[in-house]
XYZ file of C-alpha atoms in Angstrom:
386
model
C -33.003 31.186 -35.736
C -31.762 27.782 -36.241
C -31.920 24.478 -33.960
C -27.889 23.883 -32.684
C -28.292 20.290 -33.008
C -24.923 19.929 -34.863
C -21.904 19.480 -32.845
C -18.334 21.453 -33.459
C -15.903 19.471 -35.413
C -12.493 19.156 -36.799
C -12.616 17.932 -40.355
C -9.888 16.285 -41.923
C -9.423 15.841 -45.087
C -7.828 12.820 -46.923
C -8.337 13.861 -50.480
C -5.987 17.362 -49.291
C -3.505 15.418 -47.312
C -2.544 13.175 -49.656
C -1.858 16.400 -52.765
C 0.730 17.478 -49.690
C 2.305 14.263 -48.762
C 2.438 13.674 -52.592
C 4.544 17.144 -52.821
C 6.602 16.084 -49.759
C 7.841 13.041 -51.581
C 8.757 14.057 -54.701
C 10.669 16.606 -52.785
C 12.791 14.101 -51.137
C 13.555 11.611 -53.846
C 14.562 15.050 -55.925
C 16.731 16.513 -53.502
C 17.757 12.448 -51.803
C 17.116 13.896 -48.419
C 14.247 12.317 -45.968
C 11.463 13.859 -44.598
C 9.381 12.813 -41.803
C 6.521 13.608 -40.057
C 7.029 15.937 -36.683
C 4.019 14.785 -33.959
C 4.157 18.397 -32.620
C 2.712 19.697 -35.701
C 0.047 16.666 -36.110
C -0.563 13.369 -33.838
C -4.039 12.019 -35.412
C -2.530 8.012 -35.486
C -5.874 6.957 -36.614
C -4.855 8.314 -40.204
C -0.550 7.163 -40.035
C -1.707 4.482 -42.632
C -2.402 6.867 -45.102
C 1.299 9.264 -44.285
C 2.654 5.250 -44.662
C 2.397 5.332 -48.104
C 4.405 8.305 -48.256
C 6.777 8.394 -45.490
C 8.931 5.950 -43.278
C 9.536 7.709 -40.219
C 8.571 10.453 -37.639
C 10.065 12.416 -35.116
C 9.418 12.440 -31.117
C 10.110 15.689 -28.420
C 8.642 13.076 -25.444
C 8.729 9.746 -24.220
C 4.861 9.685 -24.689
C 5.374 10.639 -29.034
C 8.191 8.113 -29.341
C 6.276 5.300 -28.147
C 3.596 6.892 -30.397
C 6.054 6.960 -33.225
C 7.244 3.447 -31.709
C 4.037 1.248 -31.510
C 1.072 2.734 -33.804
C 3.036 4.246 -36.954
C 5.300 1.047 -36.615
C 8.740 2.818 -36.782
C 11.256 4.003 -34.210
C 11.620 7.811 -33.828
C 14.180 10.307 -34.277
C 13.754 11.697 -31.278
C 14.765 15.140 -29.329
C 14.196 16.473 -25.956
C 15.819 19.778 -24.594
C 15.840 17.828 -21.020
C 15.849 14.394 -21.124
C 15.352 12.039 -17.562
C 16.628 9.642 -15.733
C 13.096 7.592 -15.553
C 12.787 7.815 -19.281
C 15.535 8.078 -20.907
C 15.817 3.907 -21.224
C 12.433 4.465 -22.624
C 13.049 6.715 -24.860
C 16.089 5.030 -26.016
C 13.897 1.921 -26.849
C 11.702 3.443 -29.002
C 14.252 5.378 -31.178
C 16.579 5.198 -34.132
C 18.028 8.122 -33.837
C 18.516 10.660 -30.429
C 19.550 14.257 -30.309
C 21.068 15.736 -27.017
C 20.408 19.303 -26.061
C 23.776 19.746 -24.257
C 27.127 17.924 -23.794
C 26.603 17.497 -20.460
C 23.274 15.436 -21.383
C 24.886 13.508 -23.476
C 28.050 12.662 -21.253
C 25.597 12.086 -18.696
C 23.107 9.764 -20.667
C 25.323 8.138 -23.106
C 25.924 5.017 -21.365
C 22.227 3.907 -20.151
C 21.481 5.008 -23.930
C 24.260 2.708 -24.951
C 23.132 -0.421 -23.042
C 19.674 -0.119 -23.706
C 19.586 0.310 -27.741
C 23.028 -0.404 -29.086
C 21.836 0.744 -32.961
C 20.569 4.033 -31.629
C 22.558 6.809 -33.909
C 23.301 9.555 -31.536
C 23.118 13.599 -32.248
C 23.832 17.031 -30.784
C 21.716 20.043 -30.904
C 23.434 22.708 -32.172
C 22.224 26.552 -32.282
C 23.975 28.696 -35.243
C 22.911 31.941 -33.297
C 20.906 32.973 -36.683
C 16.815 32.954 -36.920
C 14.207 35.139 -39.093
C 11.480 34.484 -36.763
C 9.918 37.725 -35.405
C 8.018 36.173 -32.759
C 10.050 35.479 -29.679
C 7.779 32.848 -28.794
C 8.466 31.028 -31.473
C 12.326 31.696 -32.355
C 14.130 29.070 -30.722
C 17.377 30.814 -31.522
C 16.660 34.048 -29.724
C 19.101 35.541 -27.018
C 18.815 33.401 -23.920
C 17.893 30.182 -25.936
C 18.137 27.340 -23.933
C 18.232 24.464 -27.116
C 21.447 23.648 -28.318
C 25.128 24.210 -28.611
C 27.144 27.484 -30.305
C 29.996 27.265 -32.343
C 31.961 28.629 -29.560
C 30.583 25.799 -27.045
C 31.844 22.927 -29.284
C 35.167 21.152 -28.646
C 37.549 20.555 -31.429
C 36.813 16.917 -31.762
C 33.638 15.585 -31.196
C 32.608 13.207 -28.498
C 32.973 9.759 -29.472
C 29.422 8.689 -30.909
C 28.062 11.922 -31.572
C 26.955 11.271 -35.530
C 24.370 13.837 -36.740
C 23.498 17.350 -35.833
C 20.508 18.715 -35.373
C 18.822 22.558 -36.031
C 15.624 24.304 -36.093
C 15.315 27.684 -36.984
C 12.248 28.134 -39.032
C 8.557 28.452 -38.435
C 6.375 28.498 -41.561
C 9.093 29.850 -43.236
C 10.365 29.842 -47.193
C 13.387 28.264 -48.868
C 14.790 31.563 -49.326
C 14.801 31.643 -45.571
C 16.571 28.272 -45.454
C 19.291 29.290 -48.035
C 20.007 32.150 -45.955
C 20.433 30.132 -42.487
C 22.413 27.609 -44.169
C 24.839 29.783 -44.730
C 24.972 30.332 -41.263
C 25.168 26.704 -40.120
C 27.681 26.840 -42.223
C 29.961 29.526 -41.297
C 29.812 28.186 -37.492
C 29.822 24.917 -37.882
C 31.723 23.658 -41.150
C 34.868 22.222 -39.051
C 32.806 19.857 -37.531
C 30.459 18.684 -40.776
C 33.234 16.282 -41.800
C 33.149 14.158 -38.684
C 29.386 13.095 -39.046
C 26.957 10.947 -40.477
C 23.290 12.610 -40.783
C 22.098 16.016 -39.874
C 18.657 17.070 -39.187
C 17.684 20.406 -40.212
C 14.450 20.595 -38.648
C 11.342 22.061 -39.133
C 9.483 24.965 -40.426
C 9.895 24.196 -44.221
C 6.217 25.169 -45.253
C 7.084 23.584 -48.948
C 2.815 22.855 -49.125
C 2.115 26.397 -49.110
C 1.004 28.058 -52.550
C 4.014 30.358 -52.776
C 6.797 28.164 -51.592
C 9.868 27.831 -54.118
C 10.102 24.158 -54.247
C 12.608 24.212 -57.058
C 14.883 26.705 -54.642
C 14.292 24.586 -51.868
C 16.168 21.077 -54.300
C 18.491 23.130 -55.825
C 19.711 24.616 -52.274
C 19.772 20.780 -50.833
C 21.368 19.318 -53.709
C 24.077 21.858 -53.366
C 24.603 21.321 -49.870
C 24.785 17.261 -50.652
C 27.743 18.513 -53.014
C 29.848 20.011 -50.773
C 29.435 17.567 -47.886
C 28.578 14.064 -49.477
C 29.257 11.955 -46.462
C 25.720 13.443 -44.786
C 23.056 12.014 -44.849
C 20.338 15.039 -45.284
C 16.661 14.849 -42.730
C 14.222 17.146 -42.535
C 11.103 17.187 -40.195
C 8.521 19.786 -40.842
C 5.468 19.661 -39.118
C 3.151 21.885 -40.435
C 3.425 21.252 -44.264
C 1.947 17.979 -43.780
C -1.064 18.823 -42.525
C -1.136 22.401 -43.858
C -4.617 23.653 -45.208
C -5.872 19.658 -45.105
C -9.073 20.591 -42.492
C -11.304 23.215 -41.032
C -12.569 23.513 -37.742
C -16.817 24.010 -38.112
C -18.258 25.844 -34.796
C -21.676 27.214 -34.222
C -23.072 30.634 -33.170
C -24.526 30.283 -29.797
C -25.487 34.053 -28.936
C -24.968 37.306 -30.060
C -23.452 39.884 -26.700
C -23.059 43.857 -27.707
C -20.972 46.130 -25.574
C -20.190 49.759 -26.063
C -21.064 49.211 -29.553
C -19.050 46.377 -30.124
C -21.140 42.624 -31.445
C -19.753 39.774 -30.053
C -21.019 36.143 -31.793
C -20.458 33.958 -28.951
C -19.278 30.161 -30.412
C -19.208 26.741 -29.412
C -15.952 26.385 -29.367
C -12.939 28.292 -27.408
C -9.751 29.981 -29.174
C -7.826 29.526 -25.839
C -8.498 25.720 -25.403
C -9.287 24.667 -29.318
C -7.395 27.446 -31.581
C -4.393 28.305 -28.735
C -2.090 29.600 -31.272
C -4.482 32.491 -32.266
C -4.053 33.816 -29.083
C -0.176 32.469 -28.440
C 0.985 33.775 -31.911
C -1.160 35.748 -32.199
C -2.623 34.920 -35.732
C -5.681 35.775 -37.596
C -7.162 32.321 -39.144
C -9.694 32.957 -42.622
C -13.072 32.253 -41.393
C -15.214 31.292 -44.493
C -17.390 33.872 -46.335
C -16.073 36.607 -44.534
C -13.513 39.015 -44.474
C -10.496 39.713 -41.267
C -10.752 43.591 -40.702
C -8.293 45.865 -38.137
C -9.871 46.162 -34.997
C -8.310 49.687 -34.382
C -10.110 50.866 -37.193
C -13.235 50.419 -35.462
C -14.473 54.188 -35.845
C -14.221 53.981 -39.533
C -16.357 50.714 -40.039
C -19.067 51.538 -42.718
C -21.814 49.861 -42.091
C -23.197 49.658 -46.231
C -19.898 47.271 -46.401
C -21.445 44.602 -44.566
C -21.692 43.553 -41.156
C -19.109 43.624 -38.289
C -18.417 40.912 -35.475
C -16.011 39.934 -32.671
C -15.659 36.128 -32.370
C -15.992 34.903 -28.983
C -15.286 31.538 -27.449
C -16.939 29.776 -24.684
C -14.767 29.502 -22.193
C -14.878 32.214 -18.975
C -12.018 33.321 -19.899
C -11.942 36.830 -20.484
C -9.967 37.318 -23.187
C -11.245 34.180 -25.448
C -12.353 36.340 -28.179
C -10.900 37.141 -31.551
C -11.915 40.103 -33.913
C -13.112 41.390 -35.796
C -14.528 40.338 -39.160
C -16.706 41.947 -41.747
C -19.634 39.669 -42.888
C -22.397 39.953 -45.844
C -25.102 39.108 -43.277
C -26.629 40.133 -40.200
C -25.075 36.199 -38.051
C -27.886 34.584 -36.494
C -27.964 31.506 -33.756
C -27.286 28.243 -35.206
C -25.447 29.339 -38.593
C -22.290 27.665 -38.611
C -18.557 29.593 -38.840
C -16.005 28.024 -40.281
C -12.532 28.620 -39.339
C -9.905 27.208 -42.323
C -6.714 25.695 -41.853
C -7.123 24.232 -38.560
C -5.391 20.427 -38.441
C -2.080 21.478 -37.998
C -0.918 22.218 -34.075
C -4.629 23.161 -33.554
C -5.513 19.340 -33.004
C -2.199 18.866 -30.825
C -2.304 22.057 -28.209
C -5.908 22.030 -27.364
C -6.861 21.694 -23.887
C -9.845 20.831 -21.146
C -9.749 24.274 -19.890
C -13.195 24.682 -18.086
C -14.104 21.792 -19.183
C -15.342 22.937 -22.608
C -16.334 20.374 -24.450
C -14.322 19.511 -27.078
C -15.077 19.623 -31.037
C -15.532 16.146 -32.771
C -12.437 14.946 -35.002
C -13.481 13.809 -38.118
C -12.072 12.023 -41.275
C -13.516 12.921 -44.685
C -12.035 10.338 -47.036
C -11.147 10.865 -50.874
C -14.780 8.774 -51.827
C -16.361 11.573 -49.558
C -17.409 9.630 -46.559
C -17.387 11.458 -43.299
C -16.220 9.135 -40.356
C -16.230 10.346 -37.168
C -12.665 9.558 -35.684
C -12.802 10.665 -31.457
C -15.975 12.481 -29.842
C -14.659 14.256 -26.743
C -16.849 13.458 -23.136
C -16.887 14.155 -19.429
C -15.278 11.120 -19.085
C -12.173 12.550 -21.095
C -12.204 15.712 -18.896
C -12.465 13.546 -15.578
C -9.805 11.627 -16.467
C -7.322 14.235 -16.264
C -8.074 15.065 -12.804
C -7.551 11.078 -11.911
């Protein structure tokens, strides 16, 4: 049994970040489009220097990520809010460069205070082209019932006098084959109105870091598109390719709990307040040196294959628990587990639930030095209930 001295941490790595944001921007000077950096997916200002040498600009859902976009990575944002509010909007407006309505009637109602406040601000509708291959409701922002954007059938014939860009998202993690398809769509709905604009934003979801993404698909699709409408200026905003497969989250086993035959390593850290989306999504994340197994399957475990485990978190909640994975080893307290691929969204949707402590966040830079960027305490938890 070891001695948990070690702490849980986030590790981020520069030398992995920079092979994506190295991708991202030969992407855009090949297909002359701009891509910037969605806070959603990743907020960790402590390391914008290092996206500056890559990128120009970000994008904001919040008054609290513009001024983030605003004041540390030293740009204005292009900026979207499904609801935007009459004690922020000036705000907002301030700190952007470009702003996306939801609605018409937000942005007959806004216009003016928008106006007065930031004269230069380029101006943009939402629009929803009723087409999405996201399975997950959750997550499909163009499902039945949506409440972001406009349909083709909600759109006057002319525009509203300083509406220049549109804006879409319809893709989670997805490929450019995806992308080809929905453009087509945006297409087909929305062609009548292409003509009258300056920019449009086609969101995110473009996982062009991931090992099997068809980059080359992905320029020839955008340079096609820049063909038949050369007036627009072309944006896209992923979030998760940045930061995709650039850290791992290291945790600790605490215990070991068995129920009804079932082993349970208990953790020092908490899926539903450090990995939400494996529980949101749900999604199975690769824990190092072992191997994700179907639960269901349970009965036919064999036991001369290794060793079988539930992964629990340490929160009271009773469903904080993922499983179940085969390992080589009998797990002992104190060996750490190592959950890959957990920088992007993981470091932005945590929470204080039960006032687990939260892991470390950590920078390990190209020369290999380890620098601890935030350590969570009580006074962080506290703070929230001020």
């Amino acid at each position: 049994m070891k001695e948990l001295k070690s702490r849980p941490v986030y590790i981020f790595e520069e030398k992995l970040l920079r092979r994506n944001l190295k991708l991202i921007r030969e992407v855009a000077d090949r297909a002359d489009v701009e891509i910037i950096l969605a806070f959603k997916a990743f907020a960790l200002w402590k390391t914008f220097p290092v996206f500056k040498d890559y990128i120009s600009s970000t994008t904001a859902s919040s008054l609290s990520e513009a001024r983030l976009a605003f004041e540390e990575f030293g740009a204005p944002a292009h900026t979207y809010s499904p609801a935007y509010t009459d004690w922020e909007i000036e705000d907002i407006a301030r700190c952007s460069s470009h702003l996306t309505f939801n609605s018409l009637s937000q942005y007959a109602r806004y216009i003016n205070k928008v106006r007065k406040t930031n004269p230069s601000v380029s101006c943009g509708l939402r629009i929803n082209p009723e087409y999405s291959e996201i399975e997950t409701l959750l997550y499909n922002p163009c499902a039945p019932g949506t409440r972001f954007g406009v349909c083709s059938q909600g759109m006057p014939e002319s525009l509203p006098d300083g509406i220049e860009g549109f804006h879409c998202h319809c893709h989670c993690e997805s490929g450019a084959d995806v992308f080809e398809r929905t453009l087509s769509h945006i297409e087909e709905k929305f062609s009548k109105w292409l003509p009258m604009l300056r920019w449009i934003n086609f969101g995110g979801g473009h996982l062009m870091t991931r090992k099997d993404y068809d980059v080359e698909l992905l320029v020839n699709v955008l340079n096609g598109f820049h063909q038949r409408y050369p007036n627009l200026k072309v944006i896209l905003e992923p979030g998760s390719a940045f930061a995709w497969q650039t850290g791992s989250l290291v945790s600790h086993v605490v215990d070991i709990a068995e129920d009804h035959n079932i082993k349970t390593a208990i953790l020092d850290v908490s899926f539903t307040c450090h990995m939400p989306d494996c529980l949101e999504m749900p999604y199975f994340p690769d824990v190092r040196g072992s191997v994700h197994v179907n639960e269901g399957d349970r009965e036919t475990f064999d036991s001369r294959l290794g060793y079988y485990y539930r992964l629990g978190g340490n929160s009271c909640l009773s469903g904080d628990y993922m499983g179940c994975w085969r390992f080589d080893h009998e797990l002992e307290v104190g060996e750490e587990i190592i959950f890959e691929d957990m920088i992007h969204y993981t470091t932005v949707k945590t929470n204080m639930f039960n006032g687990i402590t939260h892991p470390d966040i950590a920078f390990l830079s190209e020369a290999g030095d380890m620098k601890i960027l935030r350590r969570f305490t009580y006074e962080d938890y506290k703070s929230r209930m001020d």
